[in-house]
PDB file of C-alpha atoms and ligand atoms in Angstrom:
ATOM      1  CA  UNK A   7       3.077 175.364 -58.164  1.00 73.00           C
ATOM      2  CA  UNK A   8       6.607 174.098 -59.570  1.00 75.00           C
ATOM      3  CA  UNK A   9       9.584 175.677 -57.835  1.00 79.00           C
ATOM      4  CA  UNK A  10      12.957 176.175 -59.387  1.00 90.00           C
ATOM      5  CA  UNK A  11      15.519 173.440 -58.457  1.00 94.00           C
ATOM      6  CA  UNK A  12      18.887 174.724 -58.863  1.00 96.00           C
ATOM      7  CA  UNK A  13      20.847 171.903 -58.862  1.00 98.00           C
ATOM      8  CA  UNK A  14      24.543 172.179 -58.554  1.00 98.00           C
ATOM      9  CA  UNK A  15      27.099 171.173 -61.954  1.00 98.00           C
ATOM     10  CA  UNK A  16      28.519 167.816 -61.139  1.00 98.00           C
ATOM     11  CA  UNK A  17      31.777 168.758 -60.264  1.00 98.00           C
ATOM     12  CA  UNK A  18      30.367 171.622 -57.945  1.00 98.00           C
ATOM     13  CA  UNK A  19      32.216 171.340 -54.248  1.00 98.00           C
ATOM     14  CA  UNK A  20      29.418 172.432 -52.532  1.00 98.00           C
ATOM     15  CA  UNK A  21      30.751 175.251 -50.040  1.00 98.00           C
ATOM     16  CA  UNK A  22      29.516 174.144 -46.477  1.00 98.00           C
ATOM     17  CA  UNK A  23      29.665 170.250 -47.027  1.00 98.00           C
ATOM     18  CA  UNK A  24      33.119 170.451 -49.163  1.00 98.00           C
ATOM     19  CA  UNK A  25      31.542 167.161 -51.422  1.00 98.00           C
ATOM     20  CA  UNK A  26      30.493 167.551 -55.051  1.00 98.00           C
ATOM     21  CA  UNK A  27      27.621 165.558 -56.381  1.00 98.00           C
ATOM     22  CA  UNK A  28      30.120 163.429 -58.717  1.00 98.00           C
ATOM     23  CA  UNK A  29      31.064 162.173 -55.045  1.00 98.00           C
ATOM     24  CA  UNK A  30      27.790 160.589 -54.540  1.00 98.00           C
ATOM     25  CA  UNK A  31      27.995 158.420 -57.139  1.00 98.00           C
ATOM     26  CA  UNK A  32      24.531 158.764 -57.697  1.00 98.00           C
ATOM     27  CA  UNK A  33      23.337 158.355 -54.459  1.00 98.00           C
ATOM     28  CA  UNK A  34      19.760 159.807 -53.874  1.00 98.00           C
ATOM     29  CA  UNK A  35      19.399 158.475 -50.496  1.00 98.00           C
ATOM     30  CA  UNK A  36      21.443 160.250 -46.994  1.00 99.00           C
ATOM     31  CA  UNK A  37      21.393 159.549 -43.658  1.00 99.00           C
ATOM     32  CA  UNK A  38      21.767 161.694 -41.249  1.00 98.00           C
ATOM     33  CA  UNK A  39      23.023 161.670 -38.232  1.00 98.00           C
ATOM     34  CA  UNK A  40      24.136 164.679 -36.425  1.00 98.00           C
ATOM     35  CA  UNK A  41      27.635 163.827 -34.886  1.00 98.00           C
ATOM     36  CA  UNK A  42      30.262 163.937 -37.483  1.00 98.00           C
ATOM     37  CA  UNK A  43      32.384 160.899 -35.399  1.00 98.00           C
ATOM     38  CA  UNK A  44      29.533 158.643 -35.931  1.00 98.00           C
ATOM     39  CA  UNK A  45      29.644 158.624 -39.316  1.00 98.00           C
ATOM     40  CA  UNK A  46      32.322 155.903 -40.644  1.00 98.00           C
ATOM     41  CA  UNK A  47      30.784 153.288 -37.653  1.00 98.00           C
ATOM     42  CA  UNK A  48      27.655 153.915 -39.108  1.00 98.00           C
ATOM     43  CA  UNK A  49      28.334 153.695 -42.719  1.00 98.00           C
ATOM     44  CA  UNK A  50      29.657 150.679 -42.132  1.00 98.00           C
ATOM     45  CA  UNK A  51      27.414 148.607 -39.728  1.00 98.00           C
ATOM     46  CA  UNK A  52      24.855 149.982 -42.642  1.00 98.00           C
ATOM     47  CA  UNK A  53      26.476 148.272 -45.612  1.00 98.00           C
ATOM     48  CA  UNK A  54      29.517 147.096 -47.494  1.00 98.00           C
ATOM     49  CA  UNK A  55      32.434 149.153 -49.664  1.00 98.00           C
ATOM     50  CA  UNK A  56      32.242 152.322 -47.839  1.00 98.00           C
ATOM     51  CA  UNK A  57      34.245 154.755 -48.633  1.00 98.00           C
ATOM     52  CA  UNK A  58      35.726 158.104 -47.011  1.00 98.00           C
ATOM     53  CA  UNK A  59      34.205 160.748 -49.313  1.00 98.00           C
ATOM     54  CA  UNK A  60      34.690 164.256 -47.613  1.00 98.00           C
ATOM     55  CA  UNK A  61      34.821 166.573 -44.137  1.00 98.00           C
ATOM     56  CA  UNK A  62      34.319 170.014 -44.024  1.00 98.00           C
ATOM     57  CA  UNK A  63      32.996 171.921 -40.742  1.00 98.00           C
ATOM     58  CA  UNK A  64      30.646 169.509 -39.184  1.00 98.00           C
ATOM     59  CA  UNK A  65      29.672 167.416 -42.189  1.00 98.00           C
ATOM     60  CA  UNK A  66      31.879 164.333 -42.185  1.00 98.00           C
ATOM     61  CA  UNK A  67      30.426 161.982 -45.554  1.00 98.00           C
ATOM     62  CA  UNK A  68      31.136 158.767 -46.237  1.00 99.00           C
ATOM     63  CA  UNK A  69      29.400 156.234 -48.721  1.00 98.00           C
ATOM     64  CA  UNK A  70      28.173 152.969 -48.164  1.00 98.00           C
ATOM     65  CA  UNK A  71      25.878 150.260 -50.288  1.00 98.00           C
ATOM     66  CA  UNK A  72      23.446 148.802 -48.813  1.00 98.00           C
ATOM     67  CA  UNK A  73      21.876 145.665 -50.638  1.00 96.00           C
ATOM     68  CA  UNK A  74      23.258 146.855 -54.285  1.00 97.00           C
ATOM     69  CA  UNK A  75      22.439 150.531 -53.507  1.00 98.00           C
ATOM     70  CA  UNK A  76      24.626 153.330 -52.533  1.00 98.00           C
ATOM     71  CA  UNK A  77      23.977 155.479 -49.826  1.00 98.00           C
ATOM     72  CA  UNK A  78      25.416 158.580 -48.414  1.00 99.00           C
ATOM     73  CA  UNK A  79      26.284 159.340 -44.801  1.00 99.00           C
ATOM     74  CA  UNK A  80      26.933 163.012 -43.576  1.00 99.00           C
ATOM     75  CA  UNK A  81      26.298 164.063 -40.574  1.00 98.00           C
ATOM     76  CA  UNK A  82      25.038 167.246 -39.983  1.00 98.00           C
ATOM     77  CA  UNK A  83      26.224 169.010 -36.544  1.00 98.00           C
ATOM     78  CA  UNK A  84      23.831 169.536 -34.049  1.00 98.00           C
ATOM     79  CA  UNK A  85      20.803 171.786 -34.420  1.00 98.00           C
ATOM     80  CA  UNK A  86      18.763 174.013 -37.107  1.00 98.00           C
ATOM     81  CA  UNK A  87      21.004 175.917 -38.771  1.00 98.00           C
ATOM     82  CA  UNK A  88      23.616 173.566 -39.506  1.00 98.00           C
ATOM     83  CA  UNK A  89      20.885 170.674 -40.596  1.00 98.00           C
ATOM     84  CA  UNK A  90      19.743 173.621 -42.527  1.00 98.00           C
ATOM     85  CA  UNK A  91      22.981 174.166 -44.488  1.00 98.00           C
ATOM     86  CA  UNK A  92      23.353 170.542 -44.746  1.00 98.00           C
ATOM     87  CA  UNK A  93      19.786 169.383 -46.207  1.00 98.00           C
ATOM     88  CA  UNK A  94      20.566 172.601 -48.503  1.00 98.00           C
ATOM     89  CA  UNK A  95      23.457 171.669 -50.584  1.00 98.00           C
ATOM     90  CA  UNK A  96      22.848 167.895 -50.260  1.00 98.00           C
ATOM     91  CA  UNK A  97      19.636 168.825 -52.471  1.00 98.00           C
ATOM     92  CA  UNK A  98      21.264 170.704 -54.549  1.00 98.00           C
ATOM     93  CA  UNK A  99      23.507 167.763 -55.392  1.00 98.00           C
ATOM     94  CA  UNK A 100      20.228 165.956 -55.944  1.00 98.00           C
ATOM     95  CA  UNK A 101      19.493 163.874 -53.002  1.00 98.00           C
ATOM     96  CA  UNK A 102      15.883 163.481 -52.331  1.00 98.00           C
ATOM     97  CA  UNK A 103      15.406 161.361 -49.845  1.00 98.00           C
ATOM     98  CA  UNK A 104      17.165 162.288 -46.091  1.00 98.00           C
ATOM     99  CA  UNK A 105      16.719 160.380 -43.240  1.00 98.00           C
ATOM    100  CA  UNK A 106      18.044 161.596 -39.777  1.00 98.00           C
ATOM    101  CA  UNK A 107      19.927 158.971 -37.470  1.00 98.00           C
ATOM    102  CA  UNK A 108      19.904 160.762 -34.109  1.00 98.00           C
ATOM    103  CA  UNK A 109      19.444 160.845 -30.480  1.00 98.00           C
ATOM    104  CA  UNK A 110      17.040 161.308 -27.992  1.00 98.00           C
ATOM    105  CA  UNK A 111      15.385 162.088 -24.542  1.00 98.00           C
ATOM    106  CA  UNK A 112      11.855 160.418 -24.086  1.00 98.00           C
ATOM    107  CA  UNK A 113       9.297 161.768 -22.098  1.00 98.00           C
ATOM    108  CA  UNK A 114       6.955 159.184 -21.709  1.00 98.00           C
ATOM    109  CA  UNK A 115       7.034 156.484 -19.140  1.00 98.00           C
ATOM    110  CA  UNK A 116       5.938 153.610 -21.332  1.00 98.00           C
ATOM    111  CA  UNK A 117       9.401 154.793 -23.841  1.00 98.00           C
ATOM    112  CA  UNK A 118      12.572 153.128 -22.709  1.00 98.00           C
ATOM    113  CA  UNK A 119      15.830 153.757 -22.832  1.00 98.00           C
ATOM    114  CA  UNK A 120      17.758 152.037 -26.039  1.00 98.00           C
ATOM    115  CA  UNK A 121      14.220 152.202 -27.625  1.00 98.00           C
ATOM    116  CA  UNK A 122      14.058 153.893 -31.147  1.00 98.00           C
ATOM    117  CA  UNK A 123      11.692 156.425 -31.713  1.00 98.00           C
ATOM    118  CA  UNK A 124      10.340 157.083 -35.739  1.00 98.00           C
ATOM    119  CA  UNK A 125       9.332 160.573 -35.851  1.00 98.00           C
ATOM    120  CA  UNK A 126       6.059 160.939 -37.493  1.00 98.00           C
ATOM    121  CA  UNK A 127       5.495 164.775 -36.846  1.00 99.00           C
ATOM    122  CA  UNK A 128       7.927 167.414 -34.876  1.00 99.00           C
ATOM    123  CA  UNK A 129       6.940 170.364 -32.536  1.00 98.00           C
ATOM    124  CA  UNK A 130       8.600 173.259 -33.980  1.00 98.00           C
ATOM    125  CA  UNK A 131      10.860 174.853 -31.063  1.00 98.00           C
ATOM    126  CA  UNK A 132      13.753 175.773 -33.520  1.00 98.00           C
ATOM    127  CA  UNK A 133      14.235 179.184 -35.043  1.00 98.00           C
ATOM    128  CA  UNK A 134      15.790 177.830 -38.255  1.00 98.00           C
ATOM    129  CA  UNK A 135      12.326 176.519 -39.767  1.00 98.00           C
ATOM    130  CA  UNK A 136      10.441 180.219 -39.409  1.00 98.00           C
ATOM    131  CA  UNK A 137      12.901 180.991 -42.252  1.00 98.00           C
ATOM    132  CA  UNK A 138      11.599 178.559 -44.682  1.00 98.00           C
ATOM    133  CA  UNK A 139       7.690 178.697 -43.620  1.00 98.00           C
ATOM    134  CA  UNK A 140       5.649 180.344 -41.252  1.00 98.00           C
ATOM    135  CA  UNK A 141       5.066 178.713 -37.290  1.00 98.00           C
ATOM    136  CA  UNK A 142       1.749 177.814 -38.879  1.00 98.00           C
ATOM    137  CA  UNK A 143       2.548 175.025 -40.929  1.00 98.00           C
ATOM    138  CA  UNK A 144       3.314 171.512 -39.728  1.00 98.00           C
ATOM    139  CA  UNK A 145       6.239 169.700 -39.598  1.00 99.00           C
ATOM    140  CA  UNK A 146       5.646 166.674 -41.090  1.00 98.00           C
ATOM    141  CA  UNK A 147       7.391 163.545 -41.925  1.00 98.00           C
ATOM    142  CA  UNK A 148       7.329 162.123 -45.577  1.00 98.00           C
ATOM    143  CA  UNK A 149       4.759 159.294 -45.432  1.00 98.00           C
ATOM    144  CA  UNK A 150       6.847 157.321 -47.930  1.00 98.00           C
ATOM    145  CA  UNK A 151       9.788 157.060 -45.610  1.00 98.00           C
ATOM    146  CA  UNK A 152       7.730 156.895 -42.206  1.00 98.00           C
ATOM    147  CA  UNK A 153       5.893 153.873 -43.564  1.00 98.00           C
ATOM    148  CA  UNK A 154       9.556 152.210 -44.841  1.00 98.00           C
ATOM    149  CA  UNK A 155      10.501 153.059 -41.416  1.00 98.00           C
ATOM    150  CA  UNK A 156       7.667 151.293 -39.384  1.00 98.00           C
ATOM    151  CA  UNK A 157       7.325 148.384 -41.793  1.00 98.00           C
ATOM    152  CA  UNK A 158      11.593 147.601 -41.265  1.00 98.00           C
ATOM    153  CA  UNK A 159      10.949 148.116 -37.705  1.00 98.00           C
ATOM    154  CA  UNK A 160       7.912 145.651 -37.133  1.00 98.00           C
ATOM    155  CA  UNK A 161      10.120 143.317 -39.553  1.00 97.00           C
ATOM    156  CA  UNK A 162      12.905 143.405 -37.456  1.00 94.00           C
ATOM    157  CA  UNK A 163      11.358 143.380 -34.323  1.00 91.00           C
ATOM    158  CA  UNK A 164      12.735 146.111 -32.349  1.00 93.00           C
ATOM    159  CA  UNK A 165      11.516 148.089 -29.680  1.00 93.00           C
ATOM    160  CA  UNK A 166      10.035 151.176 -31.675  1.00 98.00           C
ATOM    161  CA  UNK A 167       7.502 153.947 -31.524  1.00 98.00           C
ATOM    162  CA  UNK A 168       5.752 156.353 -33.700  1.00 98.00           C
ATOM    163  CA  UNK A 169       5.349 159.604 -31.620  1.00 98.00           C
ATOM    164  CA  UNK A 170       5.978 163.387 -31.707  1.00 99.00           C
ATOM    165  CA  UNK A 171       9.027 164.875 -31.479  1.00 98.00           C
ATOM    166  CA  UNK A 172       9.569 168.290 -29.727  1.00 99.00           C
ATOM    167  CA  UNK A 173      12.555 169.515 -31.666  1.00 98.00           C
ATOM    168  CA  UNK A 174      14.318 172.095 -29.317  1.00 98.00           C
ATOM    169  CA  UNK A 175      17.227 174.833 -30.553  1.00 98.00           C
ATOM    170  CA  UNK A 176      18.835 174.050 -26.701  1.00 98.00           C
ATOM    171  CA  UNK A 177      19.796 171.287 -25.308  1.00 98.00           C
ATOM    172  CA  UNK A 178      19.094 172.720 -21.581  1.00 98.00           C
ATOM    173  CA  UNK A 179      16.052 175.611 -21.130  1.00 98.00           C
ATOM    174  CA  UNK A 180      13.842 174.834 -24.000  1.00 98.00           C
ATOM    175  CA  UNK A 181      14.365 170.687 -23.137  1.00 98.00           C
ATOM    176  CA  UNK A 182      13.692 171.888 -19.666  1.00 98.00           C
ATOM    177  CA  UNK A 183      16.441 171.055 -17.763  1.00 98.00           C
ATOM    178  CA  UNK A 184      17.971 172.790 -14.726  1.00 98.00           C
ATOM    179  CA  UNK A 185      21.360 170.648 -14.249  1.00 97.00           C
ATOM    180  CA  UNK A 186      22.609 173.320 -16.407  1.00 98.00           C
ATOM    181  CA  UNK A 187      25.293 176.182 -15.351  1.00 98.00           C
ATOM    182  CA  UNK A 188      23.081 178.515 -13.589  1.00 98.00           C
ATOM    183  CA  UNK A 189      19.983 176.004 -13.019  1.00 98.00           C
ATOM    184  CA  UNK A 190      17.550 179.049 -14.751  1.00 98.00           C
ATOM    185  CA  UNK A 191      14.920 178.130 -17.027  1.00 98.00           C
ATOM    186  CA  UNK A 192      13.071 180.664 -18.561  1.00 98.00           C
ATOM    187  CA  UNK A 193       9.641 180.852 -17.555  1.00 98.00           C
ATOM    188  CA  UNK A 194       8.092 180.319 -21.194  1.00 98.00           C
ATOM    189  CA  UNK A 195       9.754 176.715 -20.835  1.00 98.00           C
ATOM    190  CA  UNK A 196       9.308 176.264 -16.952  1.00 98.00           C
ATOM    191  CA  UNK A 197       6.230 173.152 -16.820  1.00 98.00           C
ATOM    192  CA  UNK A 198       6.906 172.929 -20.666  1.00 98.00           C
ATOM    193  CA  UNK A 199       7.613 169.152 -20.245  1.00 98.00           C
ATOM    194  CA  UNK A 200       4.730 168.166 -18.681  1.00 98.00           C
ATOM    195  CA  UNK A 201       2.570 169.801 -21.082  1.00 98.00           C
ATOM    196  CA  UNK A 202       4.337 168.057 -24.324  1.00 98.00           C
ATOM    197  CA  UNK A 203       3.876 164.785 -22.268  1.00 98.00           C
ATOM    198  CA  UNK A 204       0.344 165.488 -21.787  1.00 98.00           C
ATOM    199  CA  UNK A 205      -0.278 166.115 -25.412  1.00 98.00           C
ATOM    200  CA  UNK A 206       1.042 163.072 -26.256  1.00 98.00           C
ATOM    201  CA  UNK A 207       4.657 164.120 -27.802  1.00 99.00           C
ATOM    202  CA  UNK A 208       7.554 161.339 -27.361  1.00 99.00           C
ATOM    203  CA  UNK A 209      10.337 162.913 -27.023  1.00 99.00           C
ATOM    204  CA  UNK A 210      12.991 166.077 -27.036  1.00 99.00           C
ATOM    205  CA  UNK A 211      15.938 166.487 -29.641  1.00 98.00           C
ATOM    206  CA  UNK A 212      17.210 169.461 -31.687  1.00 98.00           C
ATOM    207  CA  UNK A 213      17.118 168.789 -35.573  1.00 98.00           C
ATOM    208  CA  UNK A 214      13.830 166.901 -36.636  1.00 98.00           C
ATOM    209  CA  UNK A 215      11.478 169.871 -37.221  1.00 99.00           C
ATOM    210  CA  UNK A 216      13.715 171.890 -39.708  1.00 98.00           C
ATOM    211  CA  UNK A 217      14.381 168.861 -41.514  1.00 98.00           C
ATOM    212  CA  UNK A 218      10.804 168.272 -42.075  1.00 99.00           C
ATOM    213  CA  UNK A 219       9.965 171.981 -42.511  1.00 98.00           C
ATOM    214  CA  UNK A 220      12.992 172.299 -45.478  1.00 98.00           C
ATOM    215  CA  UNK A 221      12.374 169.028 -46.957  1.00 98.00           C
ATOM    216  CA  UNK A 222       8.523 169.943 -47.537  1.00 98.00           C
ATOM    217  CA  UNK A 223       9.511 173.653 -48.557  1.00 98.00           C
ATOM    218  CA  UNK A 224      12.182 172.378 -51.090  1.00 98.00           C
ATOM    219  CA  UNK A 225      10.157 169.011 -52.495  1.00 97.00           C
ATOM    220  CA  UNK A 226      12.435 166.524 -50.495  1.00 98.00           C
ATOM    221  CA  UNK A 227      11.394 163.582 -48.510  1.00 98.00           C
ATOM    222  CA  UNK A 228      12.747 163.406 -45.016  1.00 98.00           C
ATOM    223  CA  UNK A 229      11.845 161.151 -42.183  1.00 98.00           C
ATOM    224  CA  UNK A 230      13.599 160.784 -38.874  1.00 98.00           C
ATOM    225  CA  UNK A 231      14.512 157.511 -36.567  1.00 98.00           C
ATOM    226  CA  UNK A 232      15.904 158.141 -33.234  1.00 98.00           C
ATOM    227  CA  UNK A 233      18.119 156.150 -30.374  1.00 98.00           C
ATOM    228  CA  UNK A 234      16.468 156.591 -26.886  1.00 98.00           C
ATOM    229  CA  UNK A 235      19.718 158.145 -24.369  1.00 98.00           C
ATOM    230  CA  UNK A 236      18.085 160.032 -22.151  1.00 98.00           C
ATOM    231  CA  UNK A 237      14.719 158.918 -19.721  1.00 98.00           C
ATOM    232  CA  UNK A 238      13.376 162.535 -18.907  1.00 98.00           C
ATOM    233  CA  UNK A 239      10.438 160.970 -16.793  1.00 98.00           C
ATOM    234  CA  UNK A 240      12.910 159.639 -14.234  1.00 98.00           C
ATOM    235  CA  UNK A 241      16.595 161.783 -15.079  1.00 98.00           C
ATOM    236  CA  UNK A 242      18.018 165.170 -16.715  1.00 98.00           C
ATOM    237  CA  UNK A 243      21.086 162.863 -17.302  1.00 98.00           C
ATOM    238  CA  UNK A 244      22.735 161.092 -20.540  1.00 98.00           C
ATOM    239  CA  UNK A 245      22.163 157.668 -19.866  1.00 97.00           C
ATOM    240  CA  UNK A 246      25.216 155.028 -20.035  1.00 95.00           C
ATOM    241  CA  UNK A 247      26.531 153.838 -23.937  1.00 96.00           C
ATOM    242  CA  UNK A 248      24.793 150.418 -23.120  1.00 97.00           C
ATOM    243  CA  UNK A 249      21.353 152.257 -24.481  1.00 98.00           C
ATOM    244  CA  UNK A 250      22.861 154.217 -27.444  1.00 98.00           C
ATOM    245  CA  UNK A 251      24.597 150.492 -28.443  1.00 98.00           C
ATOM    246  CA  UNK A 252      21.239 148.786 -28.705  1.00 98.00           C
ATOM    247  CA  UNK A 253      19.648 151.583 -29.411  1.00 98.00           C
ATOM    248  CA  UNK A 254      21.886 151.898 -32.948  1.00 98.00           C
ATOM    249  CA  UNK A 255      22.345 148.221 -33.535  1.00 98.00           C
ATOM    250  CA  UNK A 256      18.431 148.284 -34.114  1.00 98.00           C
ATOM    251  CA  UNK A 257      18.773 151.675 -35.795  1.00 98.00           C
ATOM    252  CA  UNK A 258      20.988 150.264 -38.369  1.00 98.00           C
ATOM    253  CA  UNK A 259      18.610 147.390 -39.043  1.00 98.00           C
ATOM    254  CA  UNK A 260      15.476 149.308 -39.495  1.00 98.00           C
ATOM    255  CA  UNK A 261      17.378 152.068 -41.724  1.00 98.00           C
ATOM    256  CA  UNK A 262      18.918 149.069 -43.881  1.00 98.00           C
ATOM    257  CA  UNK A 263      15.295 147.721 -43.887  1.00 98.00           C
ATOM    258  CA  UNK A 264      13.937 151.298 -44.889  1.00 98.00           C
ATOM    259  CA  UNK A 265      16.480 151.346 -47.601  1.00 98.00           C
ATOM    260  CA  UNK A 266      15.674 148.699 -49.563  1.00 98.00           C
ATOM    261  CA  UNK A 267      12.153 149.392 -49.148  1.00 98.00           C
ATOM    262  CA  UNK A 268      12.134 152.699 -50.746  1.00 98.00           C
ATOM    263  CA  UNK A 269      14.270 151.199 -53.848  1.00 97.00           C
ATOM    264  CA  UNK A 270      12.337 148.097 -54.414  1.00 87.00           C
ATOM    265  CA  UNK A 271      11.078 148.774 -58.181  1.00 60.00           C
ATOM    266  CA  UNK A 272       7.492 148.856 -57.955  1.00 52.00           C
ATOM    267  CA  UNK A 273       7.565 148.597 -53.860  1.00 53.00           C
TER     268      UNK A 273
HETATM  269  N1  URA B 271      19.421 164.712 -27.567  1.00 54.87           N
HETATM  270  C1  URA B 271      18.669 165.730 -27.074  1.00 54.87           C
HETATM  271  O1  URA B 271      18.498 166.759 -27.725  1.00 54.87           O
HETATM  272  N2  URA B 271      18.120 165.570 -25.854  1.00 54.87           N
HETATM  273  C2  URA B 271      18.302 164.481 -25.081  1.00 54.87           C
HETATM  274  O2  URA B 271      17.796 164.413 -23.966  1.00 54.87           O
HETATM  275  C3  URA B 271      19.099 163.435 -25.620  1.00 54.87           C
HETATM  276  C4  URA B 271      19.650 163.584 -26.867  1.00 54.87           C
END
């Protein structure tokens, strides 16, 4: 069945993200991370000729061209709703392809921290996503960018996995942590981490899943590659920069890699 795309007029200032798509300058392609501060370094470790292009709320944008090809940059806050809002308008200024730059808490042993993590699947622990499709349906990763992904990151040579991430609306009960103001985890989530480790999930962080679930439900492709900050097998605690600097120097290779993998005529 073909949906109705409602794409926004060109001049358009989309409400949330305060960018129109005559800003994109034809950009298809976004990355996203979720930190709106991270957005200028990152637009321009990615590429050359970036420019400043809009902030509004939480969604800081910038442009950048990587290998010929220009990019956008917005981030989009932390958690569903906001990625929500985001991956909405951005659409509707007709990007198709997001990929989400974030952060991360691994918990399996073999994972390390600085690692990257590509995002093949996501459990769905956020409330935003039961708004665009029932808790029955996956979320999935577009296989188009997830191979880009892997294939940049075996070029490259990073330290990467593929894995499952459990995409939690909290950053302390549902990631099971007790270092939190009154230490109480709700039972539902009490053991939680163990059992996600034991079915073979990679990691915890709050935005994958309703990217996945809106991209599918609105005919996007999304993918996700994350920086590994946090070593739940061994601490509740952020780890030191040192892991989110290597962790986003080899982030920015395997997204520039990604890039001009998806706009290679003919692939
Ligand atoms: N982001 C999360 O959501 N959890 C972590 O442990 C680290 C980053």
């Amino acid at each position: 069945m073909s949906k109705q795309k409602n794409y926004a007029a060109p001049d358009e200032v989309l409400y949330h993200v305060g960018i129109c798509k005559n800003d994109l300058q034809g950009a298809t392609i976004a990355i996203l991370p979720g930190d709106p501060g991270r957005v200028e370094p990152m637009a321009k470790a990615l590429g050359t000729d970036c420019t400043f292009v809009g902030a509004h709320r939480e969604y800081t944008s910038w442009l950048t061209n990587i290998n010929g090809v220009k990019v956008l940059v917005c981030s989009t806050g932390m958690g569903g709703p906001s990625v929500g809002i985001g991956v909405e308008e951005l659409a509707r200024m007709g990007v198709t392809h997001m990929i989400r730059f974030g952060t991360t808490g691994t918990i399996q042993e073999e994972i390390n921290l600085g690692d990257c993590i590509i995002n093949n699947a996501a459990v769905r622990l956020d409330g935003t996503s039961t708004h665009f499709a029932p808790l029955e349906f996956p979320a999935v990763a577009s296989f188009e960018i997830t191979s880009a992904l892997v294939k940049a990151a075996q070029e490259t040579k990073t330290d990467f996995h593929i894995g499952i991430s459990v995409s939690s609306d909290t950053f302390w009960p549902g990631q099971e942590r007790y270092d939190s103001f009154t230490g109480y985890v709700p039972r539902r989530f009490q053991g939680s981490l163990k059992e996600w480790q034991a079915l073979g999930a990679t990691n915890y962080e709050m935005e994958t899943s309703t990217l996945y679930v809106i991209a599918q439900a609105l005919g996007i492709h999304a993918g996700s590659v994350c920086g590994v900050i946090a070593k739940r097998t061994e601490s509740e605690s952020i780890a030191p920069k040192s892991a989110y600097d290597k962790a986003f120097a080899d982030m920015i290779k395997i997204i520039q890699g990604a890039v001009v993998k998806l706009t290679k005529v003919g692939k």
